[in-house]
Amino acid sequence: MLKDLPLSEHIHQHCNESMERALLAERHPLWARSCPELKDIDFIRLGLLRCISVVDSGRHFLQTNEQIYGQLLPHSTYFKSLKSHRRTSMLEAFEQQSYHLHAETLLLQGIDYLKAFPELDEYTIEAADGHFIDHACHTEKNSKGKVYAAGGIYALNLRSGLLRFLCLVTNGTQRHQEIPVLRDHIEKQNKGNNSSQKHLYVYDKAVTDFVWWDRQKRHANYMISMLKENSIAPLVESIPFDSHHEINTGVEAYSVYENKGIKFNVVDYRDPETGKLHRFVTTLPMTINPGTIAMLYFKRWTIEKTFNNTKSNFKETKAWSSNTRSLENQMRLTAMSYNLMRVFEEISKTQQPELIHPSDKKYSEALEIRQQQAQKRDRFVNPLFFQARISRISSYTIRAVQNAIITGMSLQCFMSSLVARLVSRPQLIGEH
C-alpha cells in the first residue's frame, strides 16, 4: 500500500491493477472496448462509490457525485451502462482479478482463519447462501399479479473472509429457487475449470441432493450441510476417529450412511456447552476429522454477518433495477466494496500484534462468560470456539472509509485511525 496517497486514489489504483490483470488473463477479451462517454474503469469506480456511499437511489447517487465530488455524468449514460451486456462481462472478469489481488494481500499478511486445520490446505472453502433484497420499483408483476424479493447467491471464503458473487437467482418477477440455480452455476464452472483445486461448499440443509453431489466428487467439488430431520438412510458402517483429539471435541459418532445407492458421511456432534445434538452430512473423504466438519458448519454463520454489513452499512436493501444484468452488476459491486472494507480492517489488525480489535475483545469476554456459566452446569465451551474467527466488519471501519473518501484523507491517516482503535487482550481464565 502506498500510504501517502489519498484513500480514494488507492482504491483507484487497485481498480487499475485489477483491470490490467483482467485484460492479460484473456487472449482477446470480447468485452474490451473503448467507451469515451464512460470509461470502464470509471464505471467500476462509480459503482464502488455508489455501494460505499449512503444513498437512496441512482439519481441520489448521481446528484451526490456531482455536488460532492464534482463529477457530472448524464443520467442516461449511467443507467444504460448498468444494463450493458458487455460491461457485465467486463465486470465479471474484473471481479475475479480484484478478488485475487485482495487474497494475495491478505496472504502476505499471514491471514488464514483456517490455519488450525492443516488437513484442509488443499481445499478452497466457502460458506455459500442466498441473499435477497427488495425488488426494484418498476419490477413487472407476474401472471398472478405478484412480485418477489430480488437476489442471488454469494460465497464467503472461510480462510480470508473475502466475498464473491456466484449467480443471480431472481430479479423479483418470480419466486426464488436457490438450489437449482446453484447447481447450474457449479456445472457451468466445471466446464471452464482446468484447476485441480478441491472446492468445498458449506451450505444450509436445502443443498442436500446426494446423487448430484456424488457426481460432483469427480470435479473435486464437496459439500457440508446439516442433515435433514426427515432423512431416511440406513447405517452402513462406523468410521474410526481419534475421540481424544481436541479437534474432535463433542463428536459422538462418525458414520457412513446410504441413500438411493449413494454413500455419504454423517457426523453426530453434541455441543459440550448445551448438550444439543447436531447431525452434519458431508461428501468429504473419511480422512477429514469429524470435528473439523462440525466446526466448518458452525463457521457458516459468518456469511449472515456479511449480509448484515451490506444491508445495515452499505444500505443495499433494494435492487437498482429489474434488469438482470444491472442486478448482477449491483451484486458484484457490493461484493467488491465489501472486500475493500475487509482488507482495510484485516490489515489494521496486524499492525500491532499485541493488541486486538474491540469486536474480538467483546467476543472473547462473551466466551468467557459462557464458559463460566457452562462450568456451573459441569459443561464447557468447545475450545475450538476460542480460535480466531472472521468477525463482522465494524461500522466504524465502514464509516471511516466513507468519510475518508469525502474528505480526501490519506491512506496513512486512515489506517492510523483504525489501528488507534485496537485494545489490549482481555485476561481470560475460563478456557477449557
Short mmCIF file of C-alpha atoms in Angstrom, two decimals:
data_model
loop_
_atom_site.label_atom_id
_atom_site.label_comp_id
_atom_site.label_asym_id
_atom_site.label_seq_id
_atom_site.Cartn_x
_atom_site.Cartn_y
_atom_site.Cartn_z
CA MET A 1 0.00 0.00 0.00
CA LEU A 2 1.27 3.48 -0.91
CA LYS A 3 0.40 5.23 2.31
CA ASP A 4 0.92 8.84 1.20
CA LEU A 5 -1.86 8.55 -1.40
CA PRO A 6 -5.42 9.65 -0.67
CA LEU A 7 -7.56 6.64 0.17
CA SER A 8 -9.70 7.25 -2.92
CA GLU A 9 -6.60 7.16 -5.12
CA HIS A 10 -5.50 3.89 -3.52
CA ILE A 11 -8.88 2.39 -4.46
CA HIS A 12 -8.44 3.77 -7.98
CA GLN A 13 -5.01 2.12 -8.23
CA HIS A 14 -6.48 -1.19 -7.11
CA CYS A 15 -9.05 -0.85 -9.89
CA ASN A 16 -6.34 -0.13 -12.47
CA GLU A 17 -4.25 -3.12 -11.42
CA SER A 18 -7.29 -5.41 -11.42
CA MET A 19 -8.22 -4.21 -14.91
CA GLU A 20 -4.69 -4.80 -16.20
CA ARG A 21 -4.78 -8.35 -14.87
CA ALA A 22 -8.23 -8.96 -16.36
CA LEU A 23 -7.01 -7.86 -19.80
CA LEU A 24 -3.94 -10.11 -19.55
CA ALA A 25 -5.95 -13.12 -18.35
CA GLU A 26 -7.71 -13.46 -21.73
CA ARG A 27 -6.07 -13.51 -25.13
CA HIS A 28 -8.71 -11.42 -26.91
CA PRO A 29 -11.39 -10.42 -24.39
CA LEU A 30 -14.61 -9.66 -26.23
CA TRP A 31 -15.59 -7.18 -23.52
CA ALA A 32 -12.53 -4.95 -24.04
CA ARG A 33 -13.70 -1.84 -25.84
CA SER A 34 -13.08 1.89 -25.65
CA CYS A 35 -16.04 3.95 -24.44
CA PRO A 36 -15.18 7.69 -24.23
CA GLU A 37 -18.55 8.65 -22.67
CA LEU A 38 -17.89 6.48 -19.61
CA LYS A 39 -14.63 4.53 -19.42
CA ASP A 40 -14.83 1.05 -17.93
CA ILE A 41 -12.53 1.97 -15.07
CA ASP A 42 -14.77 4.94 -14.24
CA PHE A 43 -17.85 2.72 -14.46
CA ILE A 44 -16.29 0.44 -11.84
CA ARG A 45 -15.12 3.31 -9.64
CA LEU A 46 -18.58 4.88 -9.71
CA GLY A 47 -20.17 1.51 -8.89
CA LEU A 48 -17.93 1.05 -5.86
CA LEU A 49 -18.60 4.62 -4.77
CA ARG A 50 -22.36 4.08 -5.04
CA CYS A 51 -22.15 0.97 -2.84
CA ILE A 52 -19.91 2.66 -0.28
CA SER A 53 -21.87 5.92 -0.16
CA VAL A 54 -25.11 6.14 1.80
CA VAL A 55 -27.58 6.97 -0.97
CA ASP A 56 -31.21 6.04 -1.57
CA SER A 57 -31.27 5.67 -5.34
CA GLY A 58 -29.32 6.01 -8.57
CA ARG A 59 -30.45 9.60 -9.02
CA HIS A 60 -29.46 10.38 -5.43
CA PHE A 61 -26.01 8.94 -6.15
CA LEU A 62 -25.54 10.94 -9.35
CA GLN A 63 -26.52 14.15 -7.54
CA THR A 64 -24.06 13.31 -4.73
CA ASN A 65 -21.37 12.51 -7.28
CA GLU A 66 -21.86 15.89 -8.93
CA GLN A 67 -22.29 18.12 -5.86
CA ILE A 68 -19.74 16.50 -3.53
CA TYR A 69 -17.18 15.02 -5.91
CA GLY A 70 -17.64 17.50 -8.77
CA GLN A 71 -18.19 14.82 -11.40
CA LEU A 72 -21.06 15.40 -13.80
CA LEU A 73 -22.44 12.34 -15.57
CA PRO A 74 -25.60 12.25 -17.72
CA HIS A 75 -28.29 10.06 -16.16
CA SER A 76 -28.96 8.17 -19.38
CA THR A 77 -25.29 7.27 -19.84
CA TYR A 78 -25.02 5.87 -16.32
CA PHE A 79 -28.26 3.88 -16.30
CA LYS A 80 -27.67 2.42 -19.78
CA SER A 81 -24.19 1.33 -18.76
CA LEU A 82 -25.62 -0.69 -15.85
CA LYS A 83 -27.68 -2.76 -18.32
CA SER A 84 -24.88 -3.29 -20.81
CA HIS A 85 -24.11 -6.94 -21.63
CA ARG A 86 -20.51 -6.01 -22.44
CA ARG A 87 -19.98 -4.21 -19.14
CA THR A 88 -21.49 -7.14 -17.24
CA SER A 89 -18.94 -9.46 -18.85
CA MET A 90 -16.18 -6.96 -18.16
CA LEU A 91 -17.17 -6.63 -14.51
CA GLU A 92 -17.23 -10.40 -14.07
CA ALA A 93 -13.64 -10.65 -15.36
CA PHE A 94 -12.60 -7.64 -13.29
CA GLU A 95 -14.14 -9.01 -10.08
CA GLN A 96 -12.11 -12.22 -10.33
CA GLN A 97 -8.83 -10.30 -10.53
CA SER A 98 -9.82 -7.87 -7.79
CA TYR A 99 -10.62 -10.86 -5.57
CA HIS A 100 -7.25 -12.49 -6.33
CA LEU A 101 -5.39 -9.24 -5.57
CA HIS A 102 -7.10 -8.95 -2.18
CA ALA A 103 -6.40 -12.63 -1.45
CA GLU A 104 -2.70 -12.12 -2.20
CA THR A 105 -2.60 -9.08 0.09
CA LEU A 106 -4.17 -10.97 2.99
CA LEU A 107 -1.94 -14.00 2.43
CA LEU A 108 1.16 -11.81 2.62
CA GLN A 109 -0.09 -10.59 6.00
CA GLY A 110 -0.40 -14.20 7.20
CA ILE A 111 -4.19 -14.04 7.43
CA ASP A 112 -5.71 -17.52 7.28
CA TYR A 113 -8.64 -18.26 9.56
CA LEU A 114 -8.35 -21.99 8.86
CA LYS A 115 -4.65 -22.40 9.64
CA ALA A 116 -5.59 -24.52 12.67
CA PHE A 117 -6.96 -27.14 10.24
CA PRO A 118 -3.96 -28.18 8.08
CA GLU A 119 -5.92 -31.14 6.70
CA LEU A 120 -7.91 -28.56 4.70
CA ASP A 121 -4.91 -26.95 2.99
CA GLU A 122 -5.82 -28.47 -0.39
CA TYR A 123 -9.34 -27.03 -0.32
CA THR A 124 -10.94 -23.73 -1.25
CA ILE A 125 -13.64 -23.48 1.41
CA GLU A 126 -16.63 -21.18 1.07
CA ALA A 127 -19.81 -20.66 3.02
CA ALA A 128 -22.48 -20.04 0.38
CA ASP A 129 -26.02 -18.76 0.77
CA GLY A 130 -28.75 -16.86 -1.00
CA HIS A 131 -29.29 -13.20 -0.15
CA PHE A 132 -32.41 -11.28 -1.13
CA ILE A 133 -33.38 -7.62 -1.12
CA ASP A 134 -36.46 -5.61 -2.08
CA HIS A 135 -37.32 -5.68 -5.78
CA ALA A 136 -36.87 -2.54 -7.87
CA CYS A 137 -39.74 -0.06 -8.07
CA HIS A 138 -40.78 -0.84 -11.64
CA THR A 139 -40.49 -4.64 -11.49
CA GLU A 140 -43.27 -6.18 -13.58
CA LYS A 141 -45.81 -8.32 -11.78
CA ASN A 142 -46.12 -11.96 -12.79
CA SER A 143 -49.25 -13.63 -14.17
CA LYS A 144 -50.68 -13.80 -10.65
CA GLY A 145 -50.09 -10.11 -10.07
CA LYS A 146 -47.24 -10.69 -7.62
CA VAL A 147 -43.63 -9.57 -7.27
CA TYR A 148 -40.98 -11.05 -5.01
CA ALA A 149 -37.65 -10.20 -3.44
CA ALA A 150 -34.68 -9.99 -5.81
CA GLY A 151 -31.37 -11.64 -5.08
CA GLY A 152 -28.61 -14.09 -5.76
CA ILE A 153 -26.12 -16.47 -4.19
CA TYR A 154 -22.86 -15.31 -2.63
CA ALA A 155 -19.88 -17.24 -1.27
CA LEU A 156 -17.68 -16.18 1.66
CA ASN A 157 -14.15 -17.58 1.76
CA LEU A 158 -13.67 -19.05 5.23
CA ARG A 159 -9.88 -18.58 5.08
CA SER A 160 -9.75 -14.92 4.17
CA GLY A 161 -13.23 -13.52 4.76
CA LEU A 162 -13.46 -12.34 1.14
CA LEU A 163 -16.84 -12.35 -0.57
CA ARG A 164 -17.75 -13.16 -4.16
CA PHE A 165 -20.99 -13.16 -6.11
CA LEU A 166 -21.85 -16.54 -7.63
CA CYS A 167 -25.10 -16.21 -9.56
CA LEU A 168 -28.40 -14.39 -9.82
CA VAL A 169 -31.48 -16.26 -8.60
CA THR A 170 -34.32 -13.86 -9.44
CA ASN A 171 -34.97 -10.24 -10.34
CA GLY A 172 -38.21 -10.31 -8.35
CA THR A 173 -40.59 -11.38 -11.11
CA GLN A 174 -40.72 -14.96 -9.83
CA ARG A 175 -40.33 -16.81 -6.54
CA HIS A 176 -36.72 -17.72 -5.93
CA GLN A 177 -35.40 -21.29 -6.12
CA GLU A 178 -31.79 -21.20 -4.96
CA ILE A 179 -30.56 -24.76 -5.29
CA PRO A 180 -31.29 -25.41 -9.00
CA VAL A 181 -29.53 -22.14 -9.80
CA LEU A 182 -26.55 -23.10 -7.61
CA ARG A 183 -26.27 -26.48 -9.32
CA ASP A 184 -26.35 -24.84 -12.77
CA HIS A 185 -23.63 -22.41 -11.70
CA ILE A 186 -21.33 -25.15 -10.38
CA GLU A 187 -21.82 -27.30 -13.50
CA LYS A 188 -21.03 -24.31 -15.71
CA GLN A 189 -17.96 -23.66 -13.57
CA ASN A 190 -16.87 -27.29 -14.01
CA LYS A 191 -16.75 -26.90 -17.81
CA GLY A 192 -14.40 -23.94 -17.70
CA ASN A 193 -12.27 -25.01 -14.76
CA ASN A 194 -8.99 -26.79 -15.50
CA SER A 195 -7.68 -26.45 -11.95
CA SER A 196 -7.12 -29.48 -9.73
CA GLN A 197 -8.03 -27.37 -6.68
CA LYS A 198 -10.58 -29.04 -4.40
CA HIS A 199 -13.62 -26.92 -3.63
CA LEU A 200 -15.77 -27.27 -0.51
CA TYR A 201 -19.17 -25.58 -0.20
CA VAL A 202 -20.75 -25.17 3.24
CA TYR A 203 -24.49 -24.61 2.73
CA ASP A 204 -27.72 -24.98 4.68
CA LYS A 205 -29.76 -28.21 4.59
CA ALA A 206 -31.61 -27.24 1.38
CA VAL A 207 -28.48 -28.15 -0.61
CA THR A 208 -28.54 -31.88 0.16
CA ASP A 209 -29.03 -33.75 -3.12
CA PHE A 210 -26.97 -36.90 -2.57
CA VAL A 211 -26.99 -38.14 -6.16
CA TRP A 212 -25.92 -34.80 -7.60
CA TRP A 213 -23.19 -34.17 -5.01
CA ASP A 214 -21.83 -37.69 -5.50
CA ARG A 215 -21.28 -36.85 -9.19
CA GLN A 216 -19.56 -33.60 -8.20
CA LYS A 217 -16.76 -35.51 -6.49
CA ARG A 218 -15.40 -36.20 -9.98
CA HIS A 219 -14.86 -32.45 -10.33
CA ALA A 220 -13.36 -32.15 -6.82
CA ASN A 221 -16.47 -30.37 -5.52
CA TYR A 222 -17.60 -31.30 -2.00
CA MET A 223 -20.22 -30.11 0.47
CA ILE A 224 -21.02 -29.89 4.17
CA SER A 225 -24.56 -29.33 5.35
CA MET A 226 -26.97 -30.06 8.17
CA LEU A 227 -28.70 -33.43 7.83
CA LYS A 228 -32.45 -33.04 7.32
CA GLU A 229 -34.54 -34.32 10.22
CA ASN A 230 -36.69 -36.46 7.92
CA SER A 231 -33.77 -38.07 6.10
CA ILE A 232 -34.15 -41.83 5.80
CA ALA A 233 -30.90 -43.71 5.22
CA PRO A 234 -29.55 -46.96 6.66
CA LEU A 235 -26.26 -47.04 8.52
CA VAL A 236 -23.51 -48.77 6.51
CA GLU A 237 -20.50 -48.62 8.82
CA SER A 238 -18.79 -46.56 11.51
CA ILE A 239 -15.70 -44.53 10.67
CA PRO A 240 -12.86 -44.69 13.23
CA PHE A 241 -11.62 -41.32 14.57
CA ASP A 242 -9.46 -40.03 17.41
CA SER A 243 -12.01 -39.14 20.07
CA HIS A 244 -9.27 -37.84 22.40
CA HIS A 245 -8.00 -35.21 19.95
CA GLU A 246 -9.15 -31.69 20.84
CA ILE A 247 -10.31 -31.13 17.26
CA ASN A 248 -12.96 -33.84 17.72
CA THR A 249 -14.40 -32.41 20.93
CA GLY A 250 -18.13 -33.12 21.08
CA VAL A 251 -18.14 -35.76 18.33
CA GLU A 252 -20.17 -38.80 19.36
CA ALA A 253 -20.15 -40.74 16.09
CA TYR A 254 -18.73 -40.62 12.57
CA SER A 255 -20.56 -42.95 10.18
CA VAL A 256 -21.28 -43.89 6.58
CA TYR A 257 -24.94 -43.89 5.52
CA GLU A 258 -26.55 -44.77 2.21
CA ASN A 259 -29.42 -43.16 0.29
CA LYS A 260 -30.55 -44.23 -3.21
CA GLY A 261 -27.35 -46.23 -3.58
CA ILE A 262 -25.20 -43.20 -2.71
CA LYS A 263 -22.93 -43.31 0.33
CA PHE A 264 -22.20 -40.21 2.41
CA ASN A 265 -20.71 -39.43 5.81
CA VAL A 266 -22.59 -38.19 8.85
CA VAL A 267 -21.14 -36.54 11.96
CA ASP A 268 -23.08 -36.74 15.23
CA TYR A 269 -21.90 -33.78 17.27
CA ARG A 270 -23.19 -32.95 20.74
CA ASP A 271 -22.42 -29.41 21.84
CA PRO A 272 -20.48 -29.73 25.13
CA GLU A 273 -21.88 -26.38 26.25
CA THR A 274 -25.61 -27.02 25.72
CA GLY A 275 -25.88 -30.78 25.25
CA LYS A 276 -27.77 -30.28 21.97
CA LEU A 277 -27.20 -32.88 19.25
CA HIS A 278 -26.34 -31.68 15.72
CA ARG A 279 -26.02 -34.00 12.71
CA PHE A 280 -23.88 -32.88 9.79
CA VAL A 281 -23.65 -34.52 6.39
CA THR A 282 -20.68 -34.32 4.03
CA THR A 283 -19.23 -35.78 0.86
CA LEU A 284 -15.65 -35.17 2.05
CA PRO A 285 -13.23 -38.11 2.34
CA MET A 286 -13.24 -40.10 5.59
CA THR A 287 -9.73 -38.81 6.34
CA ILE A 288 -11.10 -35.39 7.35
CA ASN A 289 -11.66 -35.19 11.10
CA PRO A 290 -15.37 -35.16 12.06
CA GLY A 291 -14.75 -32.27 14.46
CA THR A 292 -13.38 -30.22 11.57
CA ILE A 293 -16.61 -30.84 9.64
CA ALA A 294 -18.71 -29.68 12.59
CA MET A 295 -16.64 -26.53 13.09
CA LEU A 296 -16.85 -25.59 9.41
CA TYR A 297 -20.62 -25.72 9.54
CA PHE A 298 -20.67 -23.50 12.63
CA LYS A 299 -18.44 -21.03 10.77
CA ARG A 300 -21.08 -20.85 8.03
CA TRP A 301 -22.96 -18.34 10.19
CA THR A 302 -20.29 -15.76 9.31
CA ILE A 303 -21.90 -15.15 5.93
CA GLU A 304 -25.04 -13.90 7.68
CA LYS A 305 -22.90 -11.23 9.38
CA THR A 306 -21.62 -10.32 5.93
CA PHE A 307 -25.16 -9.79 4.67
CA ASN A 308 -25.82 -7.68 7.74
CA ASN A 309 -22.91 -5.45 6.72
CA THR A 310 -24.24 -4.99 3.18
CA LYS A 311 -27.75 -4.16 4.37
CA SER A 312 -27.05 -2.14 7.51
CA ASN A 313 -23.87 -0.31 6.46
CA PHE A 314 -23.98 -0.19 2.67
CA LYS A 315 -27.78 0.25 2.70
CA GLU A 316 -28.01 -2.24 -0.17
CA THR A 317 -31.60 -3.15 0.65
CA LYS A 318 -33.21 -2.61 -2.74
CA ALA A 319 -32.46 -3.72 -6.29
CA TRP A 320 -31.09 -0.97 -8.54
CA SER A 321 -33.16 -2.28 -11.44
CA SER A 322 -35.28 -5.24 -12.52
CA ASN A 323 -32.88 -5.75 -15.42
CA THR A 324 -30.91 -8.94 -14.73
CA ARG A 325 -27.58 -7.56 -15.95
CA SER A 326 -27.98 -4.47 -13.80
CA LEU A 327 -28.72 -6.71 -10.81
CA GLU A 328 -25.66 -8.86 -11.45
CA ASN A 329 -23.53 -5.72 -11.63
CA GLN A 330 -25.02 -4.43 -8.38
CA MET A 331 -24.24 -7.68 -6.58
CA ARG A 332 -20.68 -7.90 -7.90
CA LEU A 333 -20.01 -4.29 -6.95
CA THR A 334 -21.46 -4.93 -3.49
CA ALA A 335 -19.10 -7.89 -3.01
CA MET A 336 -16.11 -5.86 -4.23
CA SER A 337 -16.98 -2.96 -1.91
CA TYR A 338 -17.24 -5.40 0.99
CA ASN A 339 -13.82 -6.84 0.16
CA LEU A 340 -12.21 -3.39 0.21
CA MET A 341 -13.53 -2.89 3.74
CA ARG A 342 -12.48 -6.39 4.78
CA VAL A 343 -8.89 -5.87 3.63
CA PHE A 344 -8.60 -2.49 5.37
CA GLU A 345 -9.84 -3.90 8.67
CA GLU A 346 -7.81 -7.13 8.49
CA ILE A 347 -4.57 -5.26 7.74
CA SER A 348 -5.21 -2.79 10.57
CA LYS A 349 -5.44 -5.75 12.98
CA THR A 350 -1.95 -6.94 12.01
CA GLN A 351 -0.17 -3.65 12.68
CA GLN A 352 0.17 -4.19 16.43
CA PRO A 353 0.02 -7.95 17.12
CA GLU A 354 -0.10 -7.47 20.89
CA LEU A 355 -3.44 -5.65 20.53
CA ILE A 356 -6.82 -6.85 19.23
CA HIS A 357 -9.87 -5.30 17.64
CA PRO A 358 -12.62 -4.17 20.08
CA SER A 359 -15.09 -6.63 18.49
CA ASP A 360 -12.67 -9.51 19.13
CA LYS A 361 -12.27 -8.43 22.74
CA LYS A 362 -16.04 -8.29 23.15
CA TYR A 363 -16.38 -11.78 21.65
CA SER A 364 -13.63 -13.17 23.91
CA GLU A 365 -15.28 -11.70 27.01
CA ALA A 366 -18.64 -13.15 25.96
CA LEU A 367 -17.00 -16.56 25.52
CA GLU A 368 -15.50 -16.25 28.99
CA ILE A 369 -18.93 -15.61 30.48
CA ARG A 370 -20.38 -18.57 28.58
CA GLN A 371 -17.52 -20.75 29.81
CA GLN A 372 -18.12 -19.80 33.43
CA GLN A 373 -21.85 -20.41 33.14
CA ALA A 374 -21.27 -23.76 31.43
CA GLN A 375 -18.83 -24.89 34.13
CA LYS A 376 -21.52 -24.31 36.75
CA ARG A 377 -23.53 -26.98 34.91
CA ASP A 378 -20.48 -29.29 34.61
CA ARG A 379 -20.19 -28.39 30.94
CA PHE A 380 -17.74 -26.33 28.88
CA VAL A 381 -17.47 -24.33 25.66
CA ASN A 382 -15.78 -26.19 22.80
CA PRO A 383 -12.14 -24.96 22.91
CA LEU A 384 -12.16 -24.54 19.11
CA PHE A 385 -14.54 -21.59 19.56
CA PHE A 386 -11.68 -19.71 21.23
CA GLN A 387 -9.71 -19.66 17.97
CA ALA A 388 -9.53 -16.54 15.80
CA ARG A 389 -12.67 -16.03 13.76
CA ILE A 390 -13.89 -13.90 10.86
CA SER A 391 -15.81 -11.12 12.54
CA ARG A 392 -18.39 -8.72 11.18
CA ILE A 393 -16.70 -5.64 9.70
CA SER A 394 -17.16 -2.90 12.27
CA SER A 395 -19.45 0.01 11.44
CA TYR A 396 -16.60 2.31 12.49
CA THR A 397 -14.37 0.98 9.70
CA ILE A 398 -17.08 1.46 7.08
CA ARG A 399 -17.91 4.97 8.26
CA ALA A 400 -14.19 5.77 8.30
CA VAL A 401 -13.88 4.72 4.64
CA GLN A 402 -16.92 6.79 3.68
CA ASN A 403 -15.55 9.87 5.48
CA ALA A 404 -12.01 9.41 4.13
CA ILE A 405 -13.31 9.40 0.56
CA ILE A 406 -15.34 12.58 1.13
CA THR A 407 -12.52 14.46 2.88
CA GLY A 408 -9.65 13.22 0.70
CA MET A 409 -7.87 11.70 3.73
CA SER A 410 -4.60 9.91 3.05
CA LEU A 411 -4.37 6.15 3.30
CA GLN A 412 -1.79 6.51 6.08
CA CYS A 413 -4.03 8.70 8.25
CA PHE A 414 -6.98 6.46 7.57
CA MET A 415 -5.12 3.28 8.56
CA SER A 416 -3.73 5.02 11.65
CA SER A 417 -7.28 5.82 12.75
CA LEU A 418 -8.18 2.12 12.52
CA VAL A 419 -5.05 0.98 14.37
CA ALA A 420 -5.75 3.53 17.11
CA ARG A 421 -8.92 1.62 17.98
CA LEU A 422 -7.10 -1.60 18.85
CA VAL A 423 -7.18 -2.57 22.52
CA SER A 424 -5.34 -4.83 24.95
CA ARG A 425 -6.23 -8.50 25.08
CA PRO A 426 -8.52 -9.48 27.96
CA GLN A 427 -7.18 -11.75 30.70
CA LEU A 428 -9.23 -14.91 30.34
CA ILE A 429 -9.25 -17.64 32.98
CA GLY A 430 -12.17 -19.80 31.94
CA GLU A 431 -10.87 -21.67 28.88
CA HIS A 432 -11.27 -25.43 28.98
#
